[in-house]
PDB file of C-alpha atoms and ligand atoms in Angstrom:
ATOM      1  CA  MET A  12      94.274  63.934  89.891  1.00 75.00           C
ATOM      2  CA  ASP A  13      92.745  67.737  89.836  1.00 86.00           C
ATOM      3  CA  ASN A  14      95.694  69.742  92.002  1.00 95.00           C
ATOM      4  CA  SER A  15      93.472  72.999  91.090  1.00 97.00           C
ATOM      5  CA  ILE A  16      92.696  74.923  94.632  1.00 98.00           C
ATOM      6  CA  ILE A  17      90.543  78.327  92.641  1.00 98.00           C
ATOM      7  CA  LYS A  18      88.710  77.530  89.734  1.00 98.00           C
ATOM      8  CA  ILE A  19      87.576  81.051  87.848  1.00 98.00           C
ATOM      9  CA  THR A  20      84.797  80.694  85.124  1.00 98.00           C
ATOM     10  CA  ASP A  21      84.136  83.419  82.452  1.00 98.00           C
ATOM     11  CA  LEU A  22      85.089  86.049  84.910  1.00 98.00           C
ATOM     12  CA  HIS A  23      83.758  89.517  83.919  1.00 98.00           C
ATOM     13  CA  PHE A  24      84.156  92.616  86.096  1.00 98.00           C
ATOM     14  CA  SER A  25      83.489  96.474  85.581  1.00 98.00           C
ATOM     15  CA  TYR A  26      83.428  99.659  87.345  1.00 98.00           C
ATOM     16  CA  ASN A  27      80.499 101.832  86.144  1.00 97.00           C
ATOM     17  CA  GLY A  28      80.269 100.234  82.975  1.00 94.00           C
ATOM     18  CA  LEU A  29      84.194 100.638  82.505  1.00 97.00           C
ATOM     19  CA  LYS A  30      84.913  97.003  81.399  1.00 98.00           C
ATOM     20  CA  VAL A  31      88.239  95.399  83.003  1.00 98.00           C
ATOM     21  CA  LEU A  32      87.789  91.808  82.826  1.00 98.00           C
ATOM     22  CA  LYS A  33      86.192  90.356  79.864  1.00 98.00           C
ATOM     23  CA  GLY A  34      85.941  86.298  80.378  1.00 97.00           C
ATOM     24  CA  VAL A  35      88.690  85.220  82.486  1.00 97.00           C
ATOM     25  CA  THR A  36      88.650  81.285  82.938  1.00 97.00           C
ATOM     26  CA  HIS A  37      91.589  79.693  84.749  1.00 97.00           C
ATOM     27  CA  SER A  38      92.598  77.342  87.536  1.00 97.00           C
ATOM     28  CA  PHE A  39      95.343  77.813  89.940  1.00 97.00           C
ATOM     29  CA  GLU A  40      97.236  74.782  91.458  1.00 97.00           C
ATOM     30  CA  LYS A  41      97.925  73.988  95.181  1.00 97.00           C
ATOM     31  CA  ASN A  42     101.327  75.272  96.576  1.00 97.00           C
ATOM     32  CA  THR A  43     102.439  77.282  93.426  1.00 97.00           C
ATOM     33  CA  LEU A  44     103.593  80.728  92.931  1.00 98.00           C
ATOM     34  CA  THR A  45     101.572  82.564  89.824  1.00 98.00           C
ATOM     35  CA  ALA A  46     103.021  86.011  88.507  1.00 98.00           C
ATOM     36  CA  ILE A  47     100.294  88.000  86.918  1.00 98.00           C
ATOM     37  CA  THR A  48     101.919  90.643  84.619  1.00 97.00           C
ATOM     38  CA  GLY A  49     100.617  93.396  82.274  1.00 96.00           C
ATOM     39  CA  PRO A  50     100.428  97.050  82.037  1.00 94.00           C
ATOM     40  CA  SER A  51      99.093  99.317  84.343  1.00 94.00           C
ATOM     41  CA  GLY A  52      95.458  99.918  84.749  1.00 95.00           C
ATOM     42  CA  LYS A  53      94.652  96.854  82.799  1.00 95.00           C
ATOM     43  CA  GLY A  54      93.046  95.048  85.966  1.00 97.00           C
ATOM     44  CA  LYS A  55      95.630  93.144  87.913  1.00 98.00           C
ATOM     45  CA  SER A  56      94.975  94.037  91.552  1.00 97.00           C
ATOM     46  CA  THR A  57      91.116  94.514  90.577  1.00 98.00           C
ATOM     47  CA  PHE A  58      91.606  90.679  89.453  1.00 98.00           C
ATOM     48  CA  LEU A  59      93.258  89.739  93.042  1.00 98.00           C
ATOM     49  CA  THR A  60      90.396  91.242  94.918  1.00 98.00           C
ATOM     50  CA  THR A  61      87.440  89.317  92.765  1.00 98.00           C
ATOM     51  CA  LEU A  62      89.401  86.245  94.875  1.00 98.00           C
ATOM     52  CA  ASN A  63      88.099  87.370  98.095  1.00 97.00           C
ATOM     53  CA  ARG A  64      85.465  89.423  97.403  1.00 98.00           C
ATOM     54  CA  LEU A  65      87.446  92.537  99.018  1.00 97.00           C
ATOM     55  CA  TRP A  66      85.816  94.794  95.893  1.00 98.00           C
ATOM     56  CA  GLU A  67      82.349  94.573  96.975  1.00 97.00           C
ATOM     57  CA  ASP A  68      82.174  98.089  98.760  1.00 96.00           C
ATOM     58  CA  VAL A  69      83.314 100.273  95.467  1.00 97.00           C
ATOM     59  CA  PRO A  70      80.030 101.949  94.346  1.00 97.00           C
ATOM     60  CA  GLY A  71      79.510 101.096  90.852  1.00 98.00           C
ATOM     61  CA  ALA A  72      81.707  97.607  90.662  1.00 98.00           C
ATOM     62  CA  ALA A  73      79.875  94.784  89.184  1.00 98.00           C
ATOM     63  CA  LEU A  74      81.079  90.959  88.610  1.00 98.00           C
ATOM     64  CA  GLN A  75      79.717  88.292  86.406  1.00 98.00           C
ATOM     65  CA  GLY A  76      81.009  84.664  85.997  1.00 98.00           C
ATOM     66  CA  CYS A  77      82.032  82.249  88.849  1.00 98.00           C
ATOM     67  CA  VAL A  78      85.201  81.756  91.248  1.00 98.00           C
ATOM     68  CA  GLU A  79      85.296  78.665  93.126  1.00 98.00           C
ATOM     69  CA  LEU A  80      87.614  77.844  96.050  1.00 98.00           C
ATOM     70  CA  LYS A  81      88.296  73.907  96.997  1.00 98.00           C
ATOM     71  CA  ILE A  82      87.487  73.580 100.561  1.00 96.00           C
ATOM     72  CA  ALA A  83      87.788  70.280 102.353  1.00 94.00           C
ATOM     73  CA  GLU A  84      88.239  69.077  99.481  1.00 94.00           C
ATOM     74  CA  LYS A  85      85.069  70.060  98.037  1.00 96.00           C
ATOM     75  CA  TRP A  86      84.594  73.051  95.434  1.00 97.00           C
ATOM     76  CA  ARG A  87      82.353  76.377  97.082  1.00 98.00           C
ATOM     77  CA  ASP A  88      81.250  78.898  94.864  1.00 98.00           C
ATOM     78  CA  VAL A  89      82.939  82.521  96.740  1.00 98.00           C
ATOM     79  CA  TYR A  90      79.826  84.264  95.776  1.00 98.00           C
ATOM     80  CA  ALA A  91      77.431  82.191  97.140  1.00 98.00           C
ATOM     81  CA  SER A  92      74.872  83.889  99.205  1.00 97.00           C
ATOM     82  CA  SER A  93      76.032  81.102 102.686  1.00 96.00           C
ATOM     83  CA  MET A  94      79.680  82.312 101.964  1.00 97.00           C
ATOM     84  CA  ASP A  95      80.891  83.604 105.205  1.00 96.00           C
ATOM     85  CA  ILE A  96      82.881  86.547 103.849  1.00 96.00           C
ATOM     86  CA  ALA A  97      84.842  86.766 107.271  1.00 94.00           C
ATOM     87  CA  ALA A  98      85.935  83.283 107.109  1.00 95.00           C
ATOM     88  CA  LEU A  99      86.511  83.349 103.232  1.00 97.00           C
ATOM     89  CA  ARG A 100      89.265  86.457 103.612  1.00 96.00           C
ATOM     90  CA  ARG A 101      90.783  84.292 106.296  1.00 95.00           C
ATOM     91  CA  MET A 102      91.416  81.498 103.882  1.00 97.00           C
ATOM     92  CA  VAL A 103      92.040  84.129 100.802  1.00 98.00           C
ATOM     93  CA  GLY A 104      94.386  86.595 102.483  1.00 96.00           C
ATOM     94  CA  MET A 105      95.781  89.765 100.875  1.00 96.00           C
ATOM     95  CA  VAL A 106      99.072  91.749 101.155  1.00 96.00           C
ATOM     96  CA  PHE A 107      99.398  95.143  99.621  1.00 95.00           C
ATOM     97  CA  GLN A 108     101.884  97.386  97.823  1.00 93.00           C
ATOM     98  CA  ILE A 109     102.665  99.776 100.979  1.00 93.00           C
ATOM     99  CA  PRO A 110     102.976  98.024 104.177  1.00 94.00           C
ATOM    100  CA  ASN A 111      99.827  98.784 106.608  1.00 94.00           C
ATOM    101  CA  PRO A 112     100.571  97.687 109.556  1.00 97.00           C
ATOM    102  CA  LEU A 113      97.951  98.995 112.235  1.00 96.00           C
ATOM    103  CA  PRO A 114      99.432 102.084 114.856  1.00 97.00           C
ATOM    104  CA  MET A 115      99.880  99.776 117.527  1.00 97.00           C
ATOM    105  CA  SER A 116     102.401  97.548 118.909  1.00 98.00           C
ATOM    106  CA  ILE A 117     104.202  94.450 116.649  1.00 98.00           C
ATOM    107  CA  PHE A 118     102.398  92.167 119.433  1.00 98.00           C
ATOM    108  CA  ARG A 119      99.254  93.583 119.100  1.00 97.00           C
ATOM    109  CA  ASN A 120      99.335  93.720 115.156  1.00 97.00           C
ATOM    110  CA  MET A 121      99.803  90.088 114.906  1.00 98.00           C
ATOM    111  CA  ALA A 122      97.230  89.290 117.853  1.00 97.00           C
ATOM    112  CA  PHE A 123      94.894  91.403 116.553  1.00 95.00           C
ATOM    113  CA  PRO A 124      93.372  88.894 113.798  1.00 94.00           C
ATOM    114  CA  LEU A 125      93.567  86.103 116.023  1.00 95.00           C
ATOM    115  CA  LYS A 126      91.091  87.892 118.422  1.00 94.00           C
ATOM    116  CA  LEU A 127      88.561  88.943 115.077  1.00 92.00           C
ATOM    117  CA  ALA A 128      88.882  85.211 114.543  1.00 90.00           C
ATOM    118  CA  GLY A 129      87.733  84.204 118.280  1.00 92.00           C
ATOM    119  CA  VAL A 130      91.317  82.874 119.367  1.00 93.00           C
ATOM    120  CA  LYS A 131      91.590  84.716 123.193  1.00 90.00           C
ATOM    121  CA  GLU A 132      93.559  81.997 125.112  1.00 95.00           C
ATOM    122  CA  LYS A 133      96.713  83.587 125.945  1.00 95.00           C
ATOM    123  CA  ASP A 134      99.312  80.747 125.754  1.00 97.00           C
ATOM    124  CA  GLN A 135      97.731  79.716 122.075  1.00 96.00           C
ATOM    125  CA  VAL A 136      98.272  83.317 121.217  1.00 97.00           C
ATOM    126  CA  GLN A 137     101.929  84.009 122.174  1.00 97.00           C
ATOM    127  CA  ALA A 138     102.810  80.531 120.361  1.00 97.00           C
ATOM    128  CA  LYS A 139     100.839  81.766 116.840  1.00 97.00           C
ATOM    129  CA  VAL A 140     102.457  84.764 117.045  1.00 98.00           C
ATOM    130  CA  GLN A 141     105.934  83.570 117.249  1.00 98.00           C
ATOM    131  CA  GLU A 142     105.646  80.686 114.711  1.00 97.00           C
ATOM    132  CA  ALA A 143     104.059  83.173 111.905  1.00 97.00           C
ATOM    133  CA  LEU A 144     106.787  85.809 112.822  1.00 98.00           C
ATOM    134  CA  GLU A 145     109.202  83.019 112.560  1.00 97.00           C
ATOM    135  CA  ARG A 146     107.654  81.687 109.387  1.00 94.00           C
ATOM    136  CA  ALA A 147     107.832  85.494 108.105  1.00 94.00           C
ATOM    137  CA  PHE A 148     111.532  85.785 108.935  1.00 94.00           C
ATOM    138  CA  LEU A 149     111.105  88.319 111.124  1.00 97.00           C
ATOM    139  CA  TRP A 150     111.288  86.640 114.925  1.00 98.00           C
ATOM    140  CA  ASP A 151     114.830  87.350 115.289  1.00 97.00           C
ATOM    141  CA  GLU A 152     114.539  90.947 114.428  1.00 97.00           C
ATOM    142  CA  VAL A 153     111.825  91.778 116.796  1.00 98.00           C
ATOM    143  CA  LYS A 154     111.428  89.383 119.409  1.00 98.00           C
ATOM    144  CA  ASP A 155     112.982  91.888 122.283  1.00 98.00           C
ATOM    145  CA  ARG A 156     110.539  94.696 120.896  1.00 98.00           C
ATOM    146  CA  LEU A 157     107.661  92.836 120.461  1.00 98.00           C
ATOM    147  CA  HIS A 158     106.225  96.091 122.585  1.00 98.00           C
ATOM    148  CA  SER A 159     106.980  98.584 120.566  1.00 98.00           C
ATOM    149  CA  SER A 160     105.220 100.142 117.550  1.00 98.00           C
ATOM    150  CA  ALA A 161     105.267  98.489 114.765  1.00 98.00           C
ATOM    151  CA  LEU A 162     105.330 101.737 112.979  1.00 98.00           C
ATOM    152  CA  GLU A 163     108.880 102.187 113.945  1.00 97.00           C
ATOM    153  CA  LEU A 164     110.082  98.939 112.208  1.00 97.00           C
ATOM    154  CA  SER A 165     111.687  99.286 108.464  1.00 96.00           C
ATOM    155  CA  GLY A 166     109.692  99.244 105.386  1.00 94.00           C
ATOM    156  CA  GLY A 167     111.248  96.155 104.496  1.00 94.00           C
ATOM    157  CA  GLN A 168     110.323  94.929 108.245  1.00 96.00           C
ATOM    158  CA  GLN A 169     106.920  96.117 107.888  1.00 97.00           C
ATOM    159  CA  GLN A 170     105.870  94.427 104.675  1.00 93.00           C
ATOM    160  CA  ARG A 171     107.535  91.186 106.503  1.00 95.00           C
ATOM    161  CA  LEU A 172     105.112  91.801 109.918  1.00 97.00           C
ATOM    162  CA  CYS A 173     101.876  92.530 107.251  1.00 97.00           C
ATOM    163  CA  ILE A 174     103.156  89.175 105.649  1.00 96.00           C
ATOM    164  CA  ALA A 175     103.260  87.237 109.244  1.00 97.00           C
ATOM    165  CA  ARG A 176      99.926  88.560 110.238  1.00 96.00           C
ATOM    166  CA  ALA A 177      98.620  87.485 106.866  1.00 95.00           C
ATOM    167  CA  LEU A 178      99.743  84.078 107.540  1.00 95.00           C
ATOM    168  CA  ILE A 179      98.412  83.812 111.322  1.00 97.00           C
ATOM    169  CA  LEU A 180      95.595  83.009 110.061  1.00 95.00           C
ATOM    170  CA  GLU A 181      96.465  79.952 107.959  1.00 95.00           C
ATOM    171  CA  PRO A 182      95.448  81.259 104.778  1.00 97.00           C
ATOM    172  CA  MET A 183      94.934  78.502 101.639  1.00 97.00           C
ATOM    173  CA  VAL A 184      95.811  81.136  99.672  1.00 98.00           C
ATOM    174  CA  LEU A 185      97.888  84.795  99.917  1.00 98.00           C
ATOM    175  CA  LEU A 186      97.617  87.557  96.986  1.00 98.00           C
ATOM    176  CA  PHE A 187     100.228  89.919  97.067  1.00 98.00           C
ATOM    177  CA  ASP A 188      99.751  93.153  95.266  1.00 97.00           C
ATOM    178  CA  GLU A 189     103.334  94.260  94.374  1.00 95.00           C
ATOM    179  CA  PRO A 190     104.791  93.180  97.532  1.00 94.00           C
ATOM    180  CA  THR A 191     108.241  94.400  96.847  1.00 94.00           C
ATOM    181  CA  SER A 192     107.839  97.875  94.960  1.00 92.00           C
ATOM    182  CA  SER A 193     108.179 100.302  97.945  1.00 89.00           C
ATOM    183  CA  LEU A 194     111.038  98.504  99.320  1.00 90.00           C
ATOM    184  CA  ASP A 195     114.892  98.341  98.351  1.00 92.00           C
ATOM    185  CA  TYR A 196     116.742  96.031  96.609  1.00 91.00           C
ATOM    186  CA  GLN A 197     117.973  93.860  99.807  1.00 92.00           C
ATOM    187  CA  ALA A 198     114.193  94.062 101.452  1.00 91.00           C
ATOM    188  CA  ALA A 199     112.719  92.862  98.383  1.00 94.00           C
ATOM    189  CA  GLY A 200     114.925  89.854  98.420  1.00 95.00           C
ATOM    190  CA  MET A 201     114.054  88.666 101.640  1.00 93.00           C
ATOM    191  CA  ILE A 202     110.299  89.202 100.577  1.00 94.00           C
ATOM    192  CA  GLU A 203     111.016  87.270  97.271  1.00 96.00           C
ATOM    193  CA  ASP A 204     113.029  84.531  99.323  1.00 96.00           C
ATOM    194  CA  LEU A 205     109.750  84.411 101.948  1.00 95.00           C
ATOM    195  CA  LEU A 206     107.259  84.282  99.058  1.00 97.00           C
ATOM    196  CA  VAL A 207     109.116  81.089  97.842  1.00 97.00           C
ATOM    197  CA  SER A 208     108.706  79.562 100.930  1.00 96.00           C
ATOM    198  CA  LEU A 209     105.189  80.351 101.210  1.00 96.00           C
ATOM    199  CA  LYS A 210     104.276  77.748  98.664  1.00 95.00           C
ATOM    200  CA  GLU A 211     105.009  75.149 101.272  1.00 94.00           C
ATOM    201  CA  SER A 212     101.735  75.825 102.632  1.00 94.00           C
ATOM    202  CA  CYS A 213     100.032  78.224 100.666  1.00 96.00           C
ATOM    203  CA  THR A 214      99.062  79.346  97.122  1.00 98.00           C
ATOM    204  CA  VAL A 215     100.523  82.369  96.135  1.00 98.00           C
ATOM    205  CA  LEU A 216      99.289  85.004  93.372  1.00 98.00           C
ATOM    206  CA  MET A 217     101.845  87.646  93.304  1.00 98.00           C
ATOM    207  CA  VAL A 218     101.199  90.939  90.963  1.00 98.00           C
ATOM    208  CA  SER A 219     104.151  91.919  89.646  1.00 96.00           C
ATOM    209  CA  HIS A 220     105.997  94.679  87.182  1.00 93.00           C
ATOM    210  CA  TYR A 221     109.515  93.140  87.191  1.00 94.00           C
ATOM    211  CA  LEU A 222     110.001  90.557  85.039  1.00 94.00           C
ATOM    212  CA  ASP A 223     113.143  89.543  86.401  1.00 94.00           C
ATOM    213  CA  GLN A 224     111.653  89.291  89.621  1.00 95.00           C
ATOM    214  CA  VAL A 225     108.855  86.954  88.207  1.00 97.00           C
ATOM    215  CA  SER A 226     111.918  84.735  86.312  1.00 96.00           C
ATOM    216  CA  ARG A 227     113.670  84.318  89.566  1.00 96.00           C
ATOM    217  CA  ILE A 228     110.728  83.103  91.884  1.00 97.00           C
ATOM    218  CA  ALA A 229     107.520  82.550  89.646  1.00 97.00           C
ATOM    219  CA  ASP A 230     106.568  78.975  88.839  1.00 97.00           C
ATOM    220  CA  SER A 231     104.041  80.179  85.960  1.00 96.00           C
ATOM    221  CA  ARG A 232     103.061  83.527  84.493  1.00 97.00           C
ATOM    222  CA  LEU A 233      99.738  85.101  83.403  1.00 97.00           C
ATOM    223  CA  GLU A 234      99.777  88.343  81.502  1.00 97.00           C
ATOM    224  CA  LEU A 235      96.394  90.220  81.875  1.00 97.00           C
ATOM    225  CA  ALA A 236      95.751  91.532  78.363  1.00 92.00           C
ATOM    226  CA  ASP A 237      92.419  92.824  76.623  1.00 94.00           C
ATOM    227  CA  GLY A 238      90.848  91.557  80.017  1.00 97.00           C
ATOM    228  CA  LYS A 239      91.760  87.835  79.410  1.00 96.00           C
ATOM    229  CA  LEU A 240      94.656  86.188  81.286  1.00 96.00           C
ATOM    230  CA  LEU A 241      96.779  84.491  79.088  1.00 95.00           C
ATOM    231  CA  LEU A 242      99.600  82.090  79.577  1.00 92.00           C
ATOM    232  CA  SER A 243     102.657  83.744  78.999  1.00 91.00           C
ATOM    233  CA  ASN A 244     106.531  82.396  78.789  1.00 85.00           C
ATOM    234  CA  ILE A 245     109.079  83.118  81.572  1.00 87.00           C
ATOM    235  CA  SER A 246     112.652  83.612  80.717  1.00 77.00           C
ATOM    236  CA  ARG A 247     114.879  82.206  82.867  1.00 71.00           C
TER     237      ARG A 247
HETATM  238  N1  LIG B 332      87.427 101.767  92.956  1.00 87.24           N
HETATM  239  C1  LIG B 332      87.440 101.842  91.405  1.00 87.24           C
HETATM  240  N2  LIG B 332      86.819 102.503  91.133  1.00 87.24           N
HETATM  241  C2  LIG B 332      86.376 102.924  89.879  1.00 87.24           C
HETATM  242  N3  LIG B 332      87.787 102.531  88.925  1.00 87.24           N
HETATM  243  C3  LIG B 332      88.392 101.860  89.634  1.00 87.24           C
HETATM  244  C4  LIG B 332      88.814 101.564  91.133  1.00 87.24           C
HETATM  245  N4  LIG B 332      89.818 100.438  90.852  1.00 87.24           N
HETATM  246  C5  LIG B 332      90.290 100.624  89.771  1.00 87.24           C
HETATM  247  N5  LIG B 332      89.331 101.248  88.893  1.00 87.24           N
HETATM  248  C6  LIG B 332      90.192 101.470  87.668  1.00 87.24           C
HETATM  249  O1  LIG B 332      90.127  99.697  86.871  1.00 87.24           O
HETATM  250  C7  LIG B 332      91.292 100.043  86.001  1.00 87.24           C
HETATM  251  C8  LIG B 332      91.991  98.835  86.174  1.00 87.24           C
HETATM  252  O2  LIG B 332      92.527  99.082  87.443  1.00 87.24           O
HETATM  253  P1  LIG B 332      93.764  98.269  88.692  1.00 87.24           P
HETATM  254  O3  LIG B 332      93.958  98.791  89.469  1.00 87.24           O
HETATM  255  O4  LIG B 332      92.713  97.093  88.741  1.00 87.24           O
HETATM  256  O5  LIG B 332      94.639  98.276  87.545  1.00 87.24           O
HETATM  257  P2  LIG B 332      96.266  97.384  87.656  1.00 87.24           P
HETATM  258  O6  LIG B 332      96.228  96.480  86.450  1.00 87.24           O
HETATM  259  O7  LIG B 332      96.314  96.337  88.970  1.00 87.24           O
HETATM  260  O8  LIG B 332      97.235  98.346  87.523  1.00 87.24           O
HETATM  261  P3  LIG B 332      98.426  99.229  88.224  1.00 87.24           P
HETATM  262  O9  LIG B 332      99.511  98.131  87.621  1.00 87.24           O
HETATM  263  O10 LIG B 332      98.651 100.276  87.492  1.00 87.24           O
HETATM  264  O11 LIG B 332      98.367  98.710  89.747  1.00 87.24           O
HETATM  265  C9  LIG B 332      91.809 100.972  85.832  1.00 87.24           C
HETATM  266  O12 LIG B 332      91.258 102.052  84.784  1.00 87.24           O
HETATM  267  C10 LIG B 332      91.238 101.911  87.182  1.00 87.24           C
HETATM  268  O13 LIG B 332      91.065 103.179  86.793  1.00 87.24           O
END
């Protein structure tokens, strides 16, 4: 049975003629955690942004090839003109290297994406905020200070808040760009446990520079080299 959720075929990408991706073909399976590794500046972050069209405002950037997402058991072309980009980004969320909470309360950080998605009913918002914070292992630490500024949280807590904020939209796929590189060992360990737990409901792609981290938590590793993704060993 085909368990794929993302299908990429002959994907090419360039910035002002600088070729970064040169014919990537790969499928990602549902409920797995795939690590993307490789030398700096070779296109790992760029690759993630091709999956939810986050690169599209970059002047001089160009993409060729096909990216498909299985939505309600049907393959949909991510770059079709009929694709609703806001809906796409709810289905394929992204968490960045440096935590980027908005300068507002913890609660409002969480409620904001729901508001944009049209969820307004107060009890529903409260319930979803709590559920997402619990799933991100953050609820117990913030339940008594939901109306304090998110900027007062530690770096690790801010990153878990950003993950909770992505989770609240119930994404099918979550993209992580070096999610632990700005964190200390202990905070990074919590994020690693969290990423593994996310596989229950999502498909997870993570760029990482840490091969020990990859061996701890990833199901498979793809090395980005020469503009292509190559299946690589994980040493356990
Ligand atoms: N917005 C941009 N405009 C022009 N060139 C860019 C842009 N973003 C990235 N690049 C170039 O594209 C190439 C790939 O960058 P990218 O950030 O995807 O690599 P990376 O493998 O994720 O790097 P790192 O591991 O250092 O984060 C680099 O040469 C980079 O300079």
